Tab-separated table of C-alpha atoms and ligand atoms in Angstrom:
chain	number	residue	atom	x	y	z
W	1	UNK	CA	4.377	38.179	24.912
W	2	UNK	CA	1.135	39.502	24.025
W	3	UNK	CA	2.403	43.744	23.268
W	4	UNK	CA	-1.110	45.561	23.794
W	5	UNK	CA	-0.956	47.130	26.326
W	6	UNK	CA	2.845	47.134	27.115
W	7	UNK	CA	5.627	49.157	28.436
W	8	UNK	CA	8.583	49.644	26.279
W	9	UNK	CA	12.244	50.939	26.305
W	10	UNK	CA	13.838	51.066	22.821
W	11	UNK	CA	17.308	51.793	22.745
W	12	UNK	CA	18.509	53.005	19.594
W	13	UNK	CA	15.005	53.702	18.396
W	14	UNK	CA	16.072	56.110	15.789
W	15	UNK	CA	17.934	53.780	14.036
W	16	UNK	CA	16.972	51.992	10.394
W	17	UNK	CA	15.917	48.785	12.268
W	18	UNK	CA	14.671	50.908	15.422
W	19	UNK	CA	12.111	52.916	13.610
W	20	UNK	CA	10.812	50.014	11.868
W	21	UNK	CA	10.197	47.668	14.755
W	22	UNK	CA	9.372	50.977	16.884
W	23	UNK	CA	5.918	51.413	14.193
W	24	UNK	CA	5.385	48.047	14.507
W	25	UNK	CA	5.371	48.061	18.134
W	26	UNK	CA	2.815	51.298	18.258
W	27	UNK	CA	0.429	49.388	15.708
W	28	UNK	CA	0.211	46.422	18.337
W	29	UNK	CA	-1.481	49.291	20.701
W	30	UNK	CA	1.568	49.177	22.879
W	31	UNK	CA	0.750	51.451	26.318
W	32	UNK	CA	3.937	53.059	26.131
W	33	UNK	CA	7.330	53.673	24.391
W	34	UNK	CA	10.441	55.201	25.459
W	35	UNK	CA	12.960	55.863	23.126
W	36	UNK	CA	16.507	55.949	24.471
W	37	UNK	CA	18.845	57.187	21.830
W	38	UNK	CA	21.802	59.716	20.993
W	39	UNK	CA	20.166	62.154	19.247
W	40	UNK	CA	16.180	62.792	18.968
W	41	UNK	CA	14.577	62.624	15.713
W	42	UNK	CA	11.724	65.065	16.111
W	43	UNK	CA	10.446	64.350	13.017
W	44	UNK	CA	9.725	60.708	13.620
W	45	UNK	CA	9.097	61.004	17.394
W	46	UNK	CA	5.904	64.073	16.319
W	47	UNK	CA	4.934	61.653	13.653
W	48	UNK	CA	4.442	58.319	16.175
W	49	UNK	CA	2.962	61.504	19.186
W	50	UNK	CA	0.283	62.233	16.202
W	51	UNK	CA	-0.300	59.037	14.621
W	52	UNK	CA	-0.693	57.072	18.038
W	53	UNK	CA	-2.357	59.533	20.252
W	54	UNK	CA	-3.688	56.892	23.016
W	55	UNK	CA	0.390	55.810	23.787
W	56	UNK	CA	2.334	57.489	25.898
W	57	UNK	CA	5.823	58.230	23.597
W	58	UNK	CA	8.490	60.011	24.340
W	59	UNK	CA	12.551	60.444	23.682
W	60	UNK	CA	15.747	60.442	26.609
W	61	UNK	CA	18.951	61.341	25.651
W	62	UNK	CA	21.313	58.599	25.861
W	63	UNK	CA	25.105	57.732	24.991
W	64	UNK	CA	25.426	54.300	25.862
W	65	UNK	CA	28.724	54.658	26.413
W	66	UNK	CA	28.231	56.421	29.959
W	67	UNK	CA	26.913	54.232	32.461
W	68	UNK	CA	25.095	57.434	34.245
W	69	UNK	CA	23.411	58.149	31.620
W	70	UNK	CA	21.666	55.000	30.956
W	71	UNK	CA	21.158	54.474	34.763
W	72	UNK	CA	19.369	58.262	34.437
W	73	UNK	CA	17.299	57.724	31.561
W	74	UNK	CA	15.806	54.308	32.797
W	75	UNK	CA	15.006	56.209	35.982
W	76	UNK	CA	13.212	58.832	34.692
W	77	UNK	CA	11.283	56.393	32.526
W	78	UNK	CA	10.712	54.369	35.391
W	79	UNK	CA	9.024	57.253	37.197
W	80	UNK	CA	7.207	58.087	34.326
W	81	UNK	CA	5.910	54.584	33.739
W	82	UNK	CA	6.173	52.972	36.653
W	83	UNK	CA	7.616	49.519	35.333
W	84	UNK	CA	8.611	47.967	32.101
W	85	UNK	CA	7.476	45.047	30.006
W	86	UNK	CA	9.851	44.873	27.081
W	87	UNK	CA	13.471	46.594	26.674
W	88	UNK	CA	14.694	46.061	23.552
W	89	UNK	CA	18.901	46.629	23.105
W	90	UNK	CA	19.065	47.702	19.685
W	91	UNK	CA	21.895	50.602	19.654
W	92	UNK	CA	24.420	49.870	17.541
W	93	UNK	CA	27.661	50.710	15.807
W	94	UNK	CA	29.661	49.022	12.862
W	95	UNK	CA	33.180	50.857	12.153
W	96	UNK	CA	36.439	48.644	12.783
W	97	UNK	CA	38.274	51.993	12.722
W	98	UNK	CA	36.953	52.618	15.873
W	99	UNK	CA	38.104	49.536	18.707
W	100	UNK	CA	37.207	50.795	22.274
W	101	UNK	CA	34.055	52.286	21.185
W	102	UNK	CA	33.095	49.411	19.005
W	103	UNK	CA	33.292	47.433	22.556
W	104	UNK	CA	31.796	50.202	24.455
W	105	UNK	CA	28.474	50.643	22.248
W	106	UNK	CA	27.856	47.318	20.994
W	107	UNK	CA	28.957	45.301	24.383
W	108	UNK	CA	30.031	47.570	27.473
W	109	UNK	CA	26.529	49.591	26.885
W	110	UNK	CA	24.193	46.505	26.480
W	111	UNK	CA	25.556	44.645	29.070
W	112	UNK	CA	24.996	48.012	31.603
W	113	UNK	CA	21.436	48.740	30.173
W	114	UNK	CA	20.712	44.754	29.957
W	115	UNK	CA	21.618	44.810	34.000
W	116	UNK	CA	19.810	48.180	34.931
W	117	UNK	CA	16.949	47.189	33.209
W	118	UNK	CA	16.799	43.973	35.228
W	119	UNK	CA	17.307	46.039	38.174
W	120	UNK	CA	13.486	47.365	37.652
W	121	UNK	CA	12.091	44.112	35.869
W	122	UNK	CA	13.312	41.276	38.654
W	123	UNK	CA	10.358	39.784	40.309
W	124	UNK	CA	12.634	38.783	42.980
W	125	UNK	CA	13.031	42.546	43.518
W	126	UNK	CA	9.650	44.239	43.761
W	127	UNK	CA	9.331	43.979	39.771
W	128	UNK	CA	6.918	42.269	37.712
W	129	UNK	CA	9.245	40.307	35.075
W	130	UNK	CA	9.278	40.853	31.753
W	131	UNK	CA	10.910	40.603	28.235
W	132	UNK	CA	14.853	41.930	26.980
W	133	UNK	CA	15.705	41.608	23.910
W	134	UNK	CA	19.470	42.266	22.779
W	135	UNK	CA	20.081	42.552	18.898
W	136	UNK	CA	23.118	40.756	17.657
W	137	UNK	CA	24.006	40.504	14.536
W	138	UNK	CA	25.360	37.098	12.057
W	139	UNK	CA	28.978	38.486	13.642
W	140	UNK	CA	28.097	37.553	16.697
W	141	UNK	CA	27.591	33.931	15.796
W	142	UNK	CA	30.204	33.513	12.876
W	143	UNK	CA	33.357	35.445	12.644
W	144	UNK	CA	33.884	37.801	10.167
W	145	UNK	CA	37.337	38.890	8.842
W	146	UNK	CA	35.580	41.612	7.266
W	147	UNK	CA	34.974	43.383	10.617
W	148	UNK	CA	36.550	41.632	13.421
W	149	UNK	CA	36.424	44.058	16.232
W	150	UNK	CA	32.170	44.437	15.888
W	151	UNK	CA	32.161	40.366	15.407
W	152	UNK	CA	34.039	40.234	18.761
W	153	UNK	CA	31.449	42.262	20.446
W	154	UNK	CA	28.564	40.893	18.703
W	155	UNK	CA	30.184	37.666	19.714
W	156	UNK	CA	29.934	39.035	23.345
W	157	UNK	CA	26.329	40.053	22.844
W	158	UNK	CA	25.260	36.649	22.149
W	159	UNK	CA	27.203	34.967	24.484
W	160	UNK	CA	26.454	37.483	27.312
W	161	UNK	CA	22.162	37.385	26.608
W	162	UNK	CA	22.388	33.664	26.292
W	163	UNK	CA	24.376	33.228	29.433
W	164	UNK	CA	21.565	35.705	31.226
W	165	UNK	CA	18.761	33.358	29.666
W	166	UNK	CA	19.769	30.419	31.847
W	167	UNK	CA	16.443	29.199	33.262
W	168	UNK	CA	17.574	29.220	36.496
W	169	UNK	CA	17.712	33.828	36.209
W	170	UNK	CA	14.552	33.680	34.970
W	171	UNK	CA	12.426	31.526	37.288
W	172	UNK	CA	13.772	33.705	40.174
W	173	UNK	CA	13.569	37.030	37.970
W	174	UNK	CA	10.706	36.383	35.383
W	175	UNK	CA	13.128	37.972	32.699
W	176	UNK	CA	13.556	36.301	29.302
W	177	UNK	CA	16.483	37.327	27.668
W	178	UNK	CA	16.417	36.900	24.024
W	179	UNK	CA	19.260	37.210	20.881
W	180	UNK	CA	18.610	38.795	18.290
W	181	UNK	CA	21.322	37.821	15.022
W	182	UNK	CA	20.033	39.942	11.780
W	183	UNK	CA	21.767	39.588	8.910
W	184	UNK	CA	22.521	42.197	6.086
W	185	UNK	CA	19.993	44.387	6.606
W	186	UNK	CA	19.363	47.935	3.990
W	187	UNK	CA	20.334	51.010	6.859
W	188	UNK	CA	22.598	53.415	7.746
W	189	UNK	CA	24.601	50.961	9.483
W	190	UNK	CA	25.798	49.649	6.304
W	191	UNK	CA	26.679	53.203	5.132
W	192	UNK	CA	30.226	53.205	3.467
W	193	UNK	CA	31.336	50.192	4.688
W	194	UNK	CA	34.584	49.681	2.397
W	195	UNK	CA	36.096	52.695	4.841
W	196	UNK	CA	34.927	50.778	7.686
W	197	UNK	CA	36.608	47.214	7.809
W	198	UNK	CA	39.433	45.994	9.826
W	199	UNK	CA	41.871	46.037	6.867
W	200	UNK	CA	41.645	47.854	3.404
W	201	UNK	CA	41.313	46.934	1.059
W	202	UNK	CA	40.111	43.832	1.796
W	203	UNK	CA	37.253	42.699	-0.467
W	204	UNK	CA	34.555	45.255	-1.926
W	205	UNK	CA	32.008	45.231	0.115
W	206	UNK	CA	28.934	47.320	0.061
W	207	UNK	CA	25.195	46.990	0.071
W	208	UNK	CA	24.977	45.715	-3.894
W	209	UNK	CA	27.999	42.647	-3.617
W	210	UNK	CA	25.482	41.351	-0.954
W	211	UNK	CA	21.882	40.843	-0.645
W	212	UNK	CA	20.716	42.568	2.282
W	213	UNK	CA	16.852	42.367	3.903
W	214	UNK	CA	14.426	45.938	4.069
W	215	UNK	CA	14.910	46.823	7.759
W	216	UNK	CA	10.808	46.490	7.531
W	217	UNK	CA	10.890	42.518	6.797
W	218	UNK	CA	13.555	42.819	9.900
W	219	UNK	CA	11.021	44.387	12.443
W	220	UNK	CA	8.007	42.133	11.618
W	221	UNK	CA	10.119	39.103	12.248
W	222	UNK	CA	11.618	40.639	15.617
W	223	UNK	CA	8.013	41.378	16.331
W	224	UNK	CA	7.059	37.730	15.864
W	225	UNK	CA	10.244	36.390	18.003
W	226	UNK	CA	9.374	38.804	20.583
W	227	UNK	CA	5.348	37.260	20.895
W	228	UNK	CA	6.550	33.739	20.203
W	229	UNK	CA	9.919	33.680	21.520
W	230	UNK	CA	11.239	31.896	24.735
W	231	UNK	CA	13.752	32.723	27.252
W	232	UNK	CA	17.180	32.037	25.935
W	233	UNK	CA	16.132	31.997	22.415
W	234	UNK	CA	18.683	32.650	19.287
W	235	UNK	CA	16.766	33.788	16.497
W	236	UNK	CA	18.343	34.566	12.832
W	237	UNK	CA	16.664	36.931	11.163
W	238	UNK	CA	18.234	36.297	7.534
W	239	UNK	CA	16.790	37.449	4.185
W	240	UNK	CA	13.208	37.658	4.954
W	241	UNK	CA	13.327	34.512	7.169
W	242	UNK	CA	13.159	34.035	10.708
W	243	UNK	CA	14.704	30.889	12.412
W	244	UNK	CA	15.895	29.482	15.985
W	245	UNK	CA	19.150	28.412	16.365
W	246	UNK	CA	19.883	25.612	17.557
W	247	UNK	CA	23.106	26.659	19.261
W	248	UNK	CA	26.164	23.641	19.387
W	249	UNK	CA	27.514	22.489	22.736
W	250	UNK	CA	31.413	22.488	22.330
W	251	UNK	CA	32.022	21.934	25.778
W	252	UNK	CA	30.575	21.630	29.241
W	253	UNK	CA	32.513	21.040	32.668
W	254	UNK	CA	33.155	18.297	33.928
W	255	UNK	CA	32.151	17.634	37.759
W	256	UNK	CA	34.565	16.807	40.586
W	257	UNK	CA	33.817	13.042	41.690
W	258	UNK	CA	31.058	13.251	44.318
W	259	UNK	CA	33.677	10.611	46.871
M	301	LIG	N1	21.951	46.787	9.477
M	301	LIG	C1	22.498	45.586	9.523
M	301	LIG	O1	22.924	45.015	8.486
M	301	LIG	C2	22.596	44.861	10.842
M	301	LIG	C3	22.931	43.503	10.802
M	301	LIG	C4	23.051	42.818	12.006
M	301	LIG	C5	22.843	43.469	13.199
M	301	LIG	N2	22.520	44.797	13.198
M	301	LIG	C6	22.329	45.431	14.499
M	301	LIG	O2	21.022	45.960	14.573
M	301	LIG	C7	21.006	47.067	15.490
M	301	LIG	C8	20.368	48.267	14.807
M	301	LIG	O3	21.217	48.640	13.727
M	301	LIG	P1	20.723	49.449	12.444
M	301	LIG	O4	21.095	48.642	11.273
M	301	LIG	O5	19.346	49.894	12.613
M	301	LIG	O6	21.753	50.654	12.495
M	301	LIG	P2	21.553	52.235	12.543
M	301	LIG	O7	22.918	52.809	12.375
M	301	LIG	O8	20.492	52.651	11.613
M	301	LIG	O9	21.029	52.490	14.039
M	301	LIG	C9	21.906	52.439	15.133
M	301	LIG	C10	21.236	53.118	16.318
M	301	LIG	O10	22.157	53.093	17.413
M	301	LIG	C11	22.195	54.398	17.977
M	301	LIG	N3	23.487	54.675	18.609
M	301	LIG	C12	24.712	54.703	18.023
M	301	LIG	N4	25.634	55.089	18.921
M	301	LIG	C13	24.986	55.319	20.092
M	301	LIG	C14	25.383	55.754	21.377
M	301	LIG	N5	26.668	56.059	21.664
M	301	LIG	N6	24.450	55.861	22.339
M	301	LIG	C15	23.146	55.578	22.084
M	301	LIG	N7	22.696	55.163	20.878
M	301	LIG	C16	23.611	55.040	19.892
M	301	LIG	C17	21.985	55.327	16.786
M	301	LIG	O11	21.633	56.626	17.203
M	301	LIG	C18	20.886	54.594	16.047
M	301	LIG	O12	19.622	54.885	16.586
M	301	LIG	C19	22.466	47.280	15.911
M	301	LIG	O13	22.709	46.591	17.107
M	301	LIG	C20	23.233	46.606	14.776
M	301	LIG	O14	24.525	46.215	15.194
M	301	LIG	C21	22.377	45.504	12.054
């Protein structure tokens, strides 16, 4: 996807990885950018209104966890911008202390926001097709014991965007859906994360045991996935790198006999 020129929803745009790819997104002379997040930074959002007069940017309140919400905010951006190009999925929360809203913000919310959006972006239904892009994470495509709850629904995420990217969706929708699997990457996310694991004490954990990536090296390879990348796309974004998965077939069904 070429971005000039583009409509975009960022959810979670206020987070570490959000911000980055967010100023990223603005230098590529995007049209416009809604942020969709909990709380407004009005810091960052005056900065991006100053630095980027020419695009239209602006902030809705939204907790992913309540499905009227979302379905609100993506309506009044919709009457605001009339239709959407990109919508990127990049809320997140990592804290095993907390199950159901673990699921709800990481999985239940993506999967309603991945489905409203399409609501607007289906070509089948008056829309004009477009990109989503829902960030995973390396738990959603290897367990960890470290945090077992946000590598089930990270699992969920990648299973539930790559099951949306079958080819057949998108040449009746014109929506790519694309996963997104960062590794350790330098946020708040990663914030105290001995109190945050499944079990304590498990192993210690924190930002220095493991080499994480600058949330900035993170962005500019989303940014390149999002102008290279096809529909139904994995992409790693480990350590400064940026790769496609090639994702292993375990099983497939089996047909009835055609007598
Ligand atoms: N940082 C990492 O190491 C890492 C690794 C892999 C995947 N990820 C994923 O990348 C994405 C961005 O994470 P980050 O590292 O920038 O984290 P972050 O904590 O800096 O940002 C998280 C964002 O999610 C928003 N959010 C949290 N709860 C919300 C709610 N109820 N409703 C709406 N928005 C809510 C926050 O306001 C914030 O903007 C997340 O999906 C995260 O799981 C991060």
């Amino acid at each position: 996807m070429n971005l000039t020129g583009k409509n975009v929803v960022y959810l979670g745009g206020f987070g570490g990885i959000g911000q980055k790819v967010c100023a990223q997104l603005l230098e590529r002379q995007i049209k416009a950018l809604a942020i969709f997040d909990l709380t407004l930074n009005e810091q960052v959002l005056a900065a991006w209104q100053t630095q980027y007069p020419n695009a239209d940017i602006f902030y809705q309140k939204v907790d992913i966890t309540q499905k009227p919400e979302i379905e609100a905010a993506y309506k009044a951006a919709a009457e605001r911008l009339e239709h959407f190009d990109l919508v990127v999925n990049g809320m997140g929360l990592m804290n095993d202390n907390f199950v159901d809203l673990t699921i709800q913000i990481n999985l239940l919310g993506l999967i309603h926001s991945s489905f409203i959006a399409l609501e607007y972006m289906d070509k089948s239904k008056n829309g004009r097709g477009g990109v989503v892009v829902n960030i995973s994470s390396v738990a959603g495509i290897e367990p960890t014991s470290l945090m077992a709850v946000y590598s089930a629904a990270k699992h969920g995420v990648t299973a539930f965007t790559r099951g949306l990217g079958d080819s057949r969706y998108f040449a009746k929708t014109g929506v790519a859906f694309i996963t997104i699997c960062p590794g350790f990457t330098d946020t708040p996310l990663l914030f105290d994360m001995m109190n945050k694991m499944t079990f304590k004490p498990h192993t210690t954990v924190t930002k220095h045991t493991h080499k994480v990536q600058s949330a900035e090296i993170c962005a500019s390879n989303l940014i390149k996935v999002i102008e290279q990348g096809k529909n139904g796309g994995v992409w790693l974004l480990e350590l400064g790198e940026m790769k496609e998965l090639d994702m292993p077939v375990m099983w497939r069904p089996t047909l009835q006999d055609q007598a």
